[in-house]
Coordinates of C-alpha atoms in Angstrom, one line a residue:
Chain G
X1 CA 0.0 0.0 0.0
X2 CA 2.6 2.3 1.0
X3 CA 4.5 2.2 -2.9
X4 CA 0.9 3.1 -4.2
X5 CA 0.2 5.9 -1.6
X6 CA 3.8 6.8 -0.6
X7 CA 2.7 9.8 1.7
X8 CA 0.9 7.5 4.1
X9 CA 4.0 5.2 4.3
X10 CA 4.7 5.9 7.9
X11 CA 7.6 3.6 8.6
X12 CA 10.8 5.3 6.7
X13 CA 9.4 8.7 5.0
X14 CA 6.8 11.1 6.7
X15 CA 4.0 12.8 4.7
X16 CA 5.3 15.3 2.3
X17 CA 3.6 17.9 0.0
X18 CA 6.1 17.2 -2.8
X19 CA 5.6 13.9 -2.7
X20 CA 1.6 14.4 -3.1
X21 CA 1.9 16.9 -5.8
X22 CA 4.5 14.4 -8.0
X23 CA 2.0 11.7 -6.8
X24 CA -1.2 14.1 -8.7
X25 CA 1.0 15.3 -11.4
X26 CA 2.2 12.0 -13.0
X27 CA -1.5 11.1 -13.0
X28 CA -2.3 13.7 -15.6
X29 CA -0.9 12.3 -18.9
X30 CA -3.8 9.3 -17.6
X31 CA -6.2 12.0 -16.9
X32 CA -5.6 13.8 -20.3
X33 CA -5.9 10.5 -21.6
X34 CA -9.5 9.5 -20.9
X35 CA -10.5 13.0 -21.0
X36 CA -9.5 12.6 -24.6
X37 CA -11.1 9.5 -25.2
X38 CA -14.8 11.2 -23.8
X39 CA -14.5 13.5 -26.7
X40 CA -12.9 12.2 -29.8
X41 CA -9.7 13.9 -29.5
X42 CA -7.3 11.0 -29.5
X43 CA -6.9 10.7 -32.8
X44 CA -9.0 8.2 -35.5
X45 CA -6.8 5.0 -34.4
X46 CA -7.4 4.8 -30.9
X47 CA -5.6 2.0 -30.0
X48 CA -2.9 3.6 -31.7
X49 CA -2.7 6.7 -29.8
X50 CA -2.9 4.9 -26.4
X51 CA -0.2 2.7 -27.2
X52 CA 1.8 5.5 -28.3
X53 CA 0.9 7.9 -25.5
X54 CA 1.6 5.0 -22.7
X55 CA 4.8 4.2 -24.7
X56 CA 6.3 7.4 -24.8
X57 CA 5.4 8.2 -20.9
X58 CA 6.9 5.1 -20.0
X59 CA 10.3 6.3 -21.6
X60 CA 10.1 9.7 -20.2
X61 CA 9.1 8.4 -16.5
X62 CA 12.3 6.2 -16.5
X63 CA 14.2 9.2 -17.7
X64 CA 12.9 11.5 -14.7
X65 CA 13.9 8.1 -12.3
X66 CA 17.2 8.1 -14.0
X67 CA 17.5 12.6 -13.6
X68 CA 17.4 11.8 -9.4
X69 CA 20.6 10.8 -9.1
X70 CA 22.5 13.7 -11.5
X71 CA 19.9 16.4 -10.3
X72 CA 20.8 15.7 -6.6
X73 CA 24.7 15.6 -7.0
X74 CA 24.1 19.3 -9.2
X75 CA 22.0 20.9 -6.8
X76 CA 23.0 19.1 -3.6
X77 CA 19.3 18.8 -2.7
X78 CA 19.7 16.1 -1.1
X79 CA 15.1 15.6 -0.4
X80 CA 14.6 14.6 -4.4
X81 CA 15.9 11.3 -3.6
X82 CA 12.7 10.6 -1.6
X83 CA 11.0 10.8 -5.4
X84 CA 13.0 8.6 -7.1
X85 CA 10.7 4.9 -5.8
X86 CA 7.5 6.7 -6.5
X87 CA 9.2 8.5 -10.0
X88 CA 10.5 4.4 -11.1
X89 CA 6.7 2.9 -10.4
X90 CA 4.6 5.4 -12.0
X91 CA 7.5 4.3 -15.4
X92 CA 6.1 0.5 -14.1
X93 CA 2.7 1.4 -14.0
X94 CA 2.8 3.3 -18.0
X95 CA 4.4 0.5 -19.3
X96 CA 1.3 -1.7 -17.7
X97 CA -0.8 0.3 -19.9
X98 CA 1.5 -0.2 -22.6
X99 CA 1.7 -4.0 -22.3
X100 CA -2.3 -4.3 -21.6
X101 CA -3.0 -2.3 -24.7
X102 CA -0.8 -4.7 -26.6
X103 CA -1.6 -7.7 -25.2
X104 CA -5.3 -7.0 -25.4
X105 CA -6.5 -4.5 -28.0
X106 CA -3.8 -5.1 -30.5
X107 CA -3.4 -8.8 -29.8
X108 CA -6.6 -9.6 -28.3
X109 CA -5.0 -12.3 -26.3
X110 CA -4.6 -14.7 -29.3
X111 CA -1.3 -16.0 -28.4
X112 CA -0.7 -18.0 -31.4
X113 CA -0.1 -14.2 -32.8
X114 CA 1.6 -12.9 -29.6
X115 CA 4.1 -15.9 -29.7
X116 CA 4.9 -15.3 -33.7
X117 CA 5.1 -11.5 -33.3
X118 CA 7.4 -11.9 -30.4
X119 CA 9.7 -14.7 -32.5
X120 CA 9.6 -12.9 -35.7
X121 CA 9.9 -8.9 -34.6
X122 CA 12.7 -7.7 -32.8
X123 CA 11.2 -4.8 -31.6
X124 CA 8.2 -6.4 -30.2
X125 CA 11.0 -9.3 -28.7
X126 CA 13.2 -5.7 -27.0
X127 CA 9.7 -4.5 -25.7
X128 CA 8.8 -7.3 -24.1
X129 CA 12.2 -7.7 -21.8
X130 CA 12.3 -4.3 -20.9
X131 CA 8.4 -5.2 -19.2
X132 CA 10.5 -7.9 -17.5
X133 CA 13.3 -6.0 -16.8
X134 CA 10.8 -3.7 -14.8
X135 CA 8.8 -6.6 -13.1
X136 CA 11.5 -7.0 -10.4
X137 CA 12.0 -3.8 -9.6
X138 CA 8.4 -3.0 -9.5
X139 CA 8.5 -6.1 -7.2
X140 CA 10.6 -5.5 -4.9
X141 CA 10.2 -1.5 -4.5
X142 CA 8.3 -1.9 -0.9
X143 CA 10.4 -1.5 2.1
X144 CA 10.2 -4.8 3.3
X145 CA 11.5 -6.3 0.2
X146 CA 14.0 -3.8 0.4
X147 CA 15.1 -5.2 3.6
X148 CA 14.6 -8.8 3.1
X149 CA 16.7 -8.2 0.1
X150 CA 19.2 -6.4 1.5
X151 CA 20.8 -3.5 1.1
X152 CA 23.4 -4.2 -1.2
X153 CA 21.9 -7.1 -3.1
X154 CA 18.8 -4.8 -3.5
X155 CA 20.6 -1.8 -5.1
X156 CA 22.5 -4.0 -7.3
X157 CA 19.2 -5.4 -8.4
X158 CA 17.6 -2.5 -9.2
X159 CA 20.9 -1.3 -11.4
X160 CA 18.7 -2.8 -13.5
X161 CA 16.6 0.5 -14.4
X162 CA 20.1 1.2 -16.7
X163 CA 19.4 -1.8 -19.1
X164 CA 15.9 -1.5 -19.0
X165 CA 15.7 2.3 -20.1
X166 CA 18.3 1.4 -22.9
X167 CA 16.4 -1.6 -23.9
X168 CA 13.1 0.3 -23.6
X169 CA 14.6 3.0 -26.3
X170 CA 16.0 0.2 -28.7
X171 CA 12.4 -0.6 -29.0
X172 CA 11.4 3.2 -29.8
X173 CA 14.2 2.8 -32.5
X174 CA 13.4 -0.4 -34.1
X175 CA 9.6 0.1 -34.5
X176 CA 10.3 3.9 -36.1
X177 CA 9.7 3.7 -39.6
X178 CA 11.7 6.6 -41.4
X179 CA 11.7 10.0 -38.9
X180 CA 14.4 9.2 -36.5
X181 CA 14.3 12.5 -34.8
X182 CA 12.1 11.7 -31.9
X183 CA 14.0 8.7 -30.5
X184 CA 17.6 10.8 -31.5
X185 CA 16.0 13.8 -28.8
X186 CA 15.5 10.7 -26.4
X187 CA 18.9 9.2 -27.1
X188 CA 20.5 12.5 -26.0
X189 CA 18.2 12.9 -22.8
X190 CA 19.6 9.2 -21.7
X191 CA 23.3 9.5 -22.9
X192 CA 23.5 13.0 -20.9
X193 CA 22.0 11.3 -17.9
X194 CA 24.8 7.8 -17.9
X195 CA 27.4 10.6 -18.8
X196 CA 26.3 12.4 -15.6
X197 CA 27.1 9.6 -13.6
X198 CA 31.0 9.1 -14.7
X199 CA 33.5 9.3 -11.9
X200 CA 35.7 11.6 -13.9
X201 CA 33.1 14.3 -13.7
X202 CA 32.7 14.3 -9.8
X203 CA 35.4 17.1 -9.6
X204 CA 33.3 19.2 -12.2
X205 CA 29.9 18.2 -10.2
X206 CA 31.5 19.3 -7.5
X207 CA 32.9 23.1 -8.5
X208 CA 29.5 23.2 -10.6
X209 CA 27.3 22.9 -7.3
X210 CA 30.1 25.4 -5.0
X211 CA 29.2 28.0 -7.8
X212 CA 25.2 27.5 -7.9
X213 CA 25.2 27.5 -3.8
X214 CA 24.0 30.8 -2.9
X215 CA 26.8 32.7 -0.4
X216 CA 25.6 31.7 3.4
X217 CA 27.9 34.8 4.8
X218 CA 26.3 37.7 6.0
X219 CA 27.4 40.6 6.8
Chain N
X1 CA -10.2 22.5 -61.2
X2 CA -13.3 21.9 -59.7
X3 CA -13.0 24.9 -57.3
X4 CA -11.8 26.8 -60.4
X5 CA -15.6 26.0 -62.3
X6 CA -17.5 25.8 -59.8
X7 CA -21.0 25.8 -62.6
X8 CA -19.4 22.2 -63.5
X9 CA -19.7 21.0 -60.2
X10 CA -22.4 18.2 -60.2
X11 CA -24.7 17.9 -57.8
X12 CA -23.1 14.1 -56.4
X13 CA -20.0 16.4 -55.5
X14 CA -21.7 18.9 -53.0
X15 CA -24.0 16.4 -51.5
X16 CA -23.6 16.4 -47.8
X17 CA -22.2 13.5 -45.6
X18 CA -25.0 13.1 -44.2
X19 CA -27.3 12.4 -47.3
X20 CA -24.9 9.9 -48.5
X21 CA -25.0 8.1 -44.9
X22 CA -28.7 8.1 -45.6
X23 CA -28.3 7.0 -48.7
X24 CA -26.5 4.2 -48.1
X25 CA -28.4 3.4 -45.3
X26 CA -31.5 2.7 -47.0
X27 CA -29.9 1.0 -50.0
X28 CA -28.3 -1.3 -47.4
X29 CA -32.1 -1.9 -45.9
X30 CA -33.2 -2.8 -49.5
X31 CA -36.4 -0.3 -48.6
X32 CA -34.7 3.0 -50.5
X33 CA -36.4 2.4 -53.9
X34 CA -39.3 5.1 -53.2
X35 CA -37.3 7.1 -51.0
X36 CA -34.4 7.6 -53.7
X37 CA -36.3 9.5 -56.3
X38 CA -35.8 12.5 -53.3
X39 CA -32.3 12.2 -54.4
X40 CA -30.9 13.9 -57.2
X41 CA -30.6 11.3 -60.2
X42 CA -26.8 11.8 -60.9
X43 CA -26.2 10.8 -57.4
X44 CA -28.7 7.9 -57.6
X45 CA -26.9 6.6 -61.2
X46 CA -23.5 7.0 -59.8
X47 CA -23.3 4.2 -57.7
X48 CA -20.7 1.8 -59.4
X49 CA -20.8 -2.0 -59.5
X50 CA -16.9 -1.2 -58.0
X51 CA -18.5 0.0 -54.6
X52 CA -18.3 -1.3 -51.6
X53 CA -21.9 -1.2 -49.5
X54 CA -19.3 -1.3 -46.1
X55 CA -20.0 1.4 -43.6
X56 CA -18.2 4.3 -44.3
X57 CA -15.1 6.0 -42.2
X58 CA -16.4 8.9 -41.0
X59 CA -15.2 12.3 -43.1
X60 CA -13.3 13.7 -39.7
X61 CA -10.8 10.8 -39.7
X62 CA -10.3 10.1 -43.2
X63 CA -8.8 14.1 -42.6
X64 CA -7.4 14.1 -39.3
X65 CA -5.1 10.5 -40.1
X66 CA -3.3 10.6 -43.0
X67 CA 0.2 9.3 -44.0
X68 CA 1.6 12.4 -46.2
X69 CA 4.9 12.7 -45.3
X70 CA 5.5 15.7 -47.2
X71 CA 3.5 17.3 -44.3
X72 CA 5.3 15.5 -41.4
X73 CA 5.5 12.2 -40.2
X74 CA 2.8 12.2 -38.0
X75 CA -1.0 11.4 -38.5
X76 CA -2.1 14.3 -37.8
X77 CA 0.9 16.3 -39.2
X78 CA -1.0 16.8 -42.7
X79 CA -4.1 17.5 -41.5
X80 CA -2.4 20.8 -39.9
X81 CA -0.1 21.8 -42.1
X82 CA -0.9 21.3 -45.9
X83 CA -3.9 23.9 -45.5
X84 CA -1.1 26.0 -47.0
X85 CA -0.3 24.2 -50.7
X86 CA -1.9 26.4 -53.1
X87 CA -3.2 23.9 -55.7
X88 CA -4.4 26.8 -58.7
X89 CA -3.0 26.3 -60.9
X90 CA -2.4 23.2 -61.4
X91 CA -0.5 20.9 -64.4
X92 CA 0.6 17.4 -64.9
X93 CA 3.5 17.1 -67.5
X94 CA 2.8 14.0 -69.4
X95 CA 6.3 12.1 -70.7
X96 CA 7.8 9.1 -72.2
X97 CA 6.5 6.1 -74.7
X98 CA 2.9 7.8 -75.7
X99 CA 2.1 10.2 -78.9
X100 CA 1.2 13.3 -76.7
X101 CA 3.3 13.6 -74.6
X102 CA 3.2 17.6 -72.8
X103 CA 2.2 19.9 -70.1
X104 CA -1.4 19.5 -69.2
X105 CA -3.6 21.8 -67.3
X106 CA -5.8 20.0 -64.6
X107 CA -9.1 21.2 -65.9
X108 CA -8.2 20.0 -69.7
X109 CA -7.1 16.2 -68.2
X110 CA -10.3 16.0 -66.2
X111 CA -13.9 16.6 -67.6
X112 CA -16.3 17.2 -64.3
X113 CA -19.1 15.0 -66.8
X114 CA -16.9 12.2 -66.2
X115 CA -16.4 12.0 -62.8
X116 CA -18.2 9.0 -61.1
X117 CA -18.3 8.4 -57.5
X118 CA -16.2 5.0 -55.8
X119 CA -16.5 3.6 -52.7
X120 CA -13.4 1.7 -52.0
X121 CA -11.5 -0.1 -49.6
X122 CA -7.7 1.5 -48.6
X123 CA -5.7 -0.9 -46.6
X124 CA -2.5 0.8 -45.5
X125 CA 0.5 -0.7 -45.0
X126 CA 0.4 -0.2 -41.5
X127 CA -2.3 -2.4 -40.7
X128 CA -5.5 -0.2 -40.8
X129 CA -7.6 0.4 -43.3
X130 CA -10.8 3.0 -43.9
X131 CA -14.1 2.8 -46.5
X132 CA -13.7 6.1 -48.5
X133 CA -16.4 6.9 -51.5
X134 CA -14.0 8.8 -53.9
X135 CA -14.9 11.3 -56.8
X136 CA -13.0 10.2 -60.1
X137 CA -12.0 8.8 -63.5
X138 CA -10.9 5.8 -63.8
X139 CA -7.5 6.0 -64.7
X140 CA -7.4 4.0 -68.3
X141 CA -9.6 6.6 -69.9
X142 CA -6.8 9.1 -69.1
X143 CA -3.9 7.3 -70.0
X144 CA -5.6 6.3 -73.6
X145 CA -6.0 10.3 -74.6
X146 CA -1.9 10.2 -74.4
X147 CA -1.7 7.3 -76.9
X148 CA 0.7 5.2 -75.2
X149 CA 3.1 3.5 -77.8
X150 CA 4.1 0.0 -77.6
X151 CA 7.0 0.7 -75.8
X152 CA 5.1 1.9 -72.3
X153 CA 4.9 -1.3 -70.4
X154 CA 5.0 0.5 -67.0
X155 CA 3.6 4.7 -65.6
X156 CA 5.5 6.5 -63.3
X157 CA 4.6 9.5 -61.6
X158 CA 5.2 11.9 -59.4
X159 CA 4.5 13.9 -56.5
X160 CA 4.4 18.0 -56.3
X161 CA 8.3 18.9 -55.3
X162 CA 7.7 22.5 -53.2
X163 CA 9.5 22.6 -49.8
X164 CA 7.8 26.4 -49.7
X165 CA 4.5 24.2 -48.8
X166 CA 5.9 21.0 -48.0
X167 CA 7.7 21.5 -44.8
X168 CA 8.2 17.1 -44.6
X169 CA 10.3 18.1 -47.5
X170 CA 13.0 20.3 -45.9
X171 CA 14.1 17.0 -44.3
X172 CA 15.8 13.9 -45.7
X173 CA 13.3 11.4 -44.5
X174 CA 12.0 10.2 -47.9
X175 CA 14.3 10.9 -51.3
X176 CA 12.0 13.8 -52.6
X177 CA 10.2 13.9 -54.3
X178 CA 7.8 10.9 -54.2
X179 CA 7.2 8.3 -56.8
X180 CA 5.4 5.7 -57.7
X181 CA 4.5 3.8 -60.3
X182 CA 2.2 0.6 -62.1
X183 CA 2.3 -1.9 -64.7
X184 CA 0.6 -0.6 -67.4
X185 CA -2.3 -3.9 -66.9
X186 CA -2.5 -2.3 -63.7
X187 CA -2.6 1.3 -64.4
X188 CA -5.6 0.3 -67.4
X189 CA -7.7 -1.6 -65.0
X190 CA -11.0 -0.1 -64.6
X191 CA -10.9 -0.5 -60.6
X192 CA -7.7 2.1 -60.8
X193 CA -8.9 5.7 -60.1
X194 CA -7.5 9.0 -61.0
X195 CA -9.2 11.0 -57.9
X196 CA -10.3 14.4 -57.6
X197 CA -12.5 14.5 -54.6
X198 CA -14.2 12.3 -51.9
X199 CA -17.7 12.8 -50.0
X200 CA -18.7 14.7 -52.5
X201 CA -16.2 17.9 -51.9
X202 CA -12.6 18.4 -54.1
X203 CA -9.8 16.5 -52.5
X204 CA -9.2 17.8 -49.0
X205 CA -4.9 18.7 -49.5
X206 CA -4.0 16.4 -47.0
X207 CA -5.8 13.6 -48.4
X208 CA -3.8 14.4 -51.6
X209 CA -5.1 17.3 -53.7
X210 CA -5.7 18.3 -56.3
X211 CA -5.2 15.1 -58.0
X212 CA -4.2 11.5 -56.9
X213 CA -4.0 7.6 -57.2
X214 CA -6.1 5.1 -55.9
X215 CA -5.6 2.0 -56.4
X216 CA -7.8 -0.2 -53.9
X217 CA -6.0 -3.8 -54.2
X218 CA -2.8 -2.6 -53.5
X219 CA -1.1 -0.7 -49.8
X220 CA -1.8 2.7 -49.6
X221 CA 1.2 3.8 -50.6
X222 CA 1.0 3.0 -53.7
X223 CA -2.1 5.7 -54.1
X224 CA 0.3 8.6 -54.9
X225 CA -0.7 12.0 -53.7
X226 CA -0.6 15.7 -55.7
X227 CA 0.2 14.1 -59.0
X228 CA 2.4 16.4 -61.2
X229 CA 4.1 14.2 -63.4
X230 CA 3.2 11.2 -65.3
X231 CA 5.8 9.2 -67.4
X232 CA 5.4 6.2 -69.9
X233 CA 8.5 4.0 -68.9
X234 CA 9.5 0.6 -70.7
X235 CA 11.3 -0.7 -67.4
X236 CA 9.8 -0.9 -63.9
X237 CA 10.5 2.8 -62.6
X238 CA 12.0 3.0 -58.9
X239 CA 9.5 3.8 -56.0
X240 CA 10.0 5.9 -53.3
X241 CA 9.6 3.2 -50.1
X242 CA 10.7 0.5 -52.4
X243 CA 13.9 3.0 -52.5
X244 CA 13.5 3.3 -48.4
X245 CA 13.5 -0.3 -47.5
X246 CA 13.6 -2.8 -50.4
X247 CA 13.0 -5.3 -48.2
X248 CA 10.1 -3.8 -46.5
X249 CA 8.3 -2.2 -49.5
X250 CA 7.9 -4.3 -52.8
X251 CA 7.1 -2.9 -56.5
X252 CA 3.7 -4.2 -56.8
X253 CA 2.7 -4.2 -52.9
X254 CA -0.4 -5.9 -53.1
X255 CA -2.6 -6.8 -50.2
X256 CA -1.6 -10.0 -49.0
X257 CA -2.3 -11.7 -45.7
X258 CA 0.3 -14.3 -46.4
X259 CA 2.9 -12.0 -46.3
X260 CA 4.0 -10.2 -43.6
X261 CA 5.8 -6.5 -43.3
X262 CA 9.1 -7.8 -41.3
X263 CA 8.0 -5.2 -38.7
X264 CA 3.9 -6.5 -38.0
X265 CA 2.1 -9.0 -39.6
X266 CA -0.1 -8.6 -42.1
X267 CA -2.9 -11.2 -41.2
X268 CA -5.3 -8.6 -40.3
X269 CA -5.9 -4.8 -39.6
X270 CA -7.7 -2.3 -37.9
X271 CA -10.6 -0.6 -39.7
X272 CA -10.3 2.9 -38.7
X273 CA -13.2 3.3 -35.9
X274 CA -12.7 -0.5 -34.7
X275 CA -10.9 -1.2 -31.1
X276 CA -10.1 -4.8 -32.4
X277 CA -9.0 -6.3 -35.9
X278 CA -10.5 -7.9 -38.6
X279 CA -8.8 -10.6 -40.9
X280 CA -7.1 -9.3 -43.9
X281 CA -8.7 -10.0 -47.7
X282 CA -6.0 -11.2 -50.6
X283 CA -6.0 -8.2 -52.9
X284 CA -7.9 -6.4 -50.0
X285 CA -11.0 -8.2 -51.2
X286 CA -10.8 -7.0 -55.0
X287 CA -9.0 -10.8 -55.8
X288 CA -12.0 -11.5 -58.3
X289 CA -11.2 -8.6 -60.1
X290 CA -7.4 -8.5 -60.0
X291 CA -6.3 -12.2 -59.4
X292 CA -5.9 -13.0 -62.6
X293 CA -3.1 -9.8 -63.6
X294 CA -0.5 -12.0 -61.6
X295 CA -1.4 -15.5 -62.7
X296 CA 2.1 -17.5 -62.7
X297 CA 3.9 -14.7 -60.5
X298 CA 4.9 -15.6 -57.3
X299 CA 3.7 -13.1 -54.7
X300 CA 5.8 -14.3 -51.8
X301 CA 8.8 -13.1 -54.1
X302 CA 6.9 -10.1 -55.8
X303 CA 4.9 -8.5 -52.7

């Protein structure tokens, strides 16, 4: 209960207002969704446009998990971090709607045709294992996993959000048809983010936040 | 050309969407017989033995999804943006194996009296199809005026080349500007259109005006959009997607079921308005009237 309604997890983080206004604001690409759907403004393929829609917020909610880390070691604020487990399952729960809209209004659970399009298309095969590349993670993002887990064996677990957001936009790439610019704006988003994280930039992190950080002298 | 006269305008091309639901909706009740005589007769006589009786796709999708890359890559991309091709004037250059060959104006290739109205089946290559009753000629009575010679064994043609308009064609996603072409058997077949409206109205621009292909058995991209050049070739001319992804995109790209697109399968498709798919028709359901161009060609090798 507490990974769906994070502000009532009483155990490890208290009630914050960030965390309920995230918690709202990641609802709304839903919310625009079905408000769409009421009046006739997703577009003449339907099933299309949610796939897409749920596709492409999947990608970008894995990109926010994977902006914690860098944003915090930039601004020093050390509170985003508490975002980061709510940030990684609302990415699980857009690819849910992803994989339900394939599995049931493009497939219509005929898995004589799920099978063959998962043997035959690569893209279908990468979209797949990046679903089960977030299944464990999803998993085992309570507390108590956390700590049944361990600490260690659970953060080396979930390094798995790395592959699974580079698998997720090999499957952007290999379904595009012939306008790569899209994916190639998402390329650059995710390489900035893994170069963020290189040791040899630490020193340059560091002088970068020492220059944002207001002066605390007064006189 | 039929905005530029607008007298010639019959009275099947400004009749409302709504009177051709109705229409069709007490033709497919079999109790319209009284009822029609309240339409106008050119409207009545215009139904083709080529129709299809299927429900129509609604006039606000057929314009709101279209694949036009010249306008973006997007659906919705042409919709928006090719508001601004000016289509007056308007000529085709006619080339190649035929006896007059030359720069036509639109209004001399295309008498309004014979426009006729088709309702046809477009299956695009991604897997969805719509039901869209076109204004046309069918194509062969064109393509005879230019005497082809012996020598034409294939048509070519091409799409408007204006980046000005186009803005898909300040970028290198497709080698501008678009081609396309048919055997000549094909090109003469009286289910081939030469279009120049649909619901009754001139071609909206995104659906590919003023001028355009359809050819119903085949994937929608063959249907080549703002026609401005048509060329009598003796050897198969190259095709834009064909050019893109040889692999993906054959010469004749007929609808066939039995083989796939190496990205989806082609078993079935998604009738625009549909949640789920129906199976997929050989020759999108025009084989009785096609079939037999490609007796003793195999399709698996020629899709």
């Amino acid at each position: 209960m507490s990974a769906l309604l994070p502000w009532l997890d009483e155990t490890a983080h208290m009630y914050t207002p960030l965390k309920a206004i995230v918690f709202i604001t990641a609802l709304v690409p839903l919310a625009l969704g079905i408000w769409d759907g009421f009046h006739d403004a997703l577009g003449a393929n339907l099933v299309e446009e949610i796939t897409f829609r749920s596709g492409r917020w999947t990608l970008r909610f894995l990109l926010i998990t994977l902006a914690i880390t860098p944003l915090r070691k930039c601004t020093g604020w050390s509170g985003v971090v508490r975002l980061r487990r709510m940030l990684g399952l609302y990415a699980f729960f857009y690819a849910c709607l992803h994989f339900t809209t394939w599995l049931w209004l493009e497939q219509f659970f005929s898995w004589a045709d799920i099978l063959e399009d998962l043997g035959k298309r690569r893209y279908i095969l990468v979209g797949f294992g990046t679903f089960l590349l977030l299944l464990p993670l999803a998993l085992t993002s309570t507390h108590g996993m956390q700590k049944r887990l361990g600490g260690g064996r659970w953060k080396q677990l979930h390094q798995l959000i790395y592959l699974a957001a580079g698998t997720a936009l090999l499957h952007f790439f290999w379904l595009t048809k012939a306008d790569y610019r899209d994916p190639l704006i998402y390329l650059c988003v995710l390489t900035s983010l893994y170069i963020l994280r290189l040791p040899a930039l630490e020193p340059w992190i560091t002088r970068l936040r020492s220059r944002l950080k207001p002066p605390t002298t007064r006189g | 050309m039929l905005i530029k006269n607008p007298e010639q305008i019959r009275a099947s091309e400004i009749t409302p969407e709504a009177i051709y639901l109705d229409r069709r909706r007490f033709i497919q009740r079999g109790i319209g017989t009284a009822l029609l005589t309240a339409i106008p007769a050119s409207l009545a006589s215009a139904a083709s033995r080529y129709s299809t009786t299927e429900e129509l796709t609604r006039l606000k999708d057929i314009t709101r999804y279209n694949n036009f890359y010249e306008f973006g890559t997007s659906k919705g991309s042409p919709g928006i943006h090719a508001g601004a091709l000016s289509t007056h004037p308007w000529s085709i250059t006619v080339s190649g194996a035929c006896e007059h060959p030359g720069n036509y104006d639109l209004a001399d290739l295309i008498k309004a009296a014979e426009v006729e109205e088709r309702i046809y089946r477009l299956r695009c290559v991604e897997a969805w199809s719509m039901v869209i009753p076109w204004q046309g000629v069918p194509m062969g009575k064109i393509l005879k005026r230019f005497a082809p010679t012996s020598k034409a064994r294939y048509v070519a043609f091409r799409t408007l080349l204006r980046p000005a308009e186009m803005p898909g064609q300040r970028r290198d996603i497709l080698p501008w500007p678009y081609r396309e072409g048919l055997r000549m058997d094909e090109a003469m077949h009286p289910l081939t259109l030469i279009a120049t409206g649909l619901y009754g109205k001139p071609l909206p621009n995104q659906n590919g005006a003023p001028i355009r292909l359809v050819v119903p058995w085949k994937y929608g991209f063959k249907s080549i959009k703002s026609i401005v050049s048509i060329e009598f070739t003796e050897s198969e001319p190259p095709t834009t997607w064909n050019l893109q992804g040889p692999d993906h995109y054959g010469f004749y790209a007929n609808v066939n079921p039995a083989v796939d697109h190496p990205r989806w399968s082609q078993k079935k498709e998604r009738r625009i308005g549909d949640i789920f798919k129906r199976p997929t028709l050989p020759f999108n359901g025009y084989a009785k009237e096609v079939a037999s161009l490609y007796t003793g060609m195999d399709l698996r090798k020629h899709y």
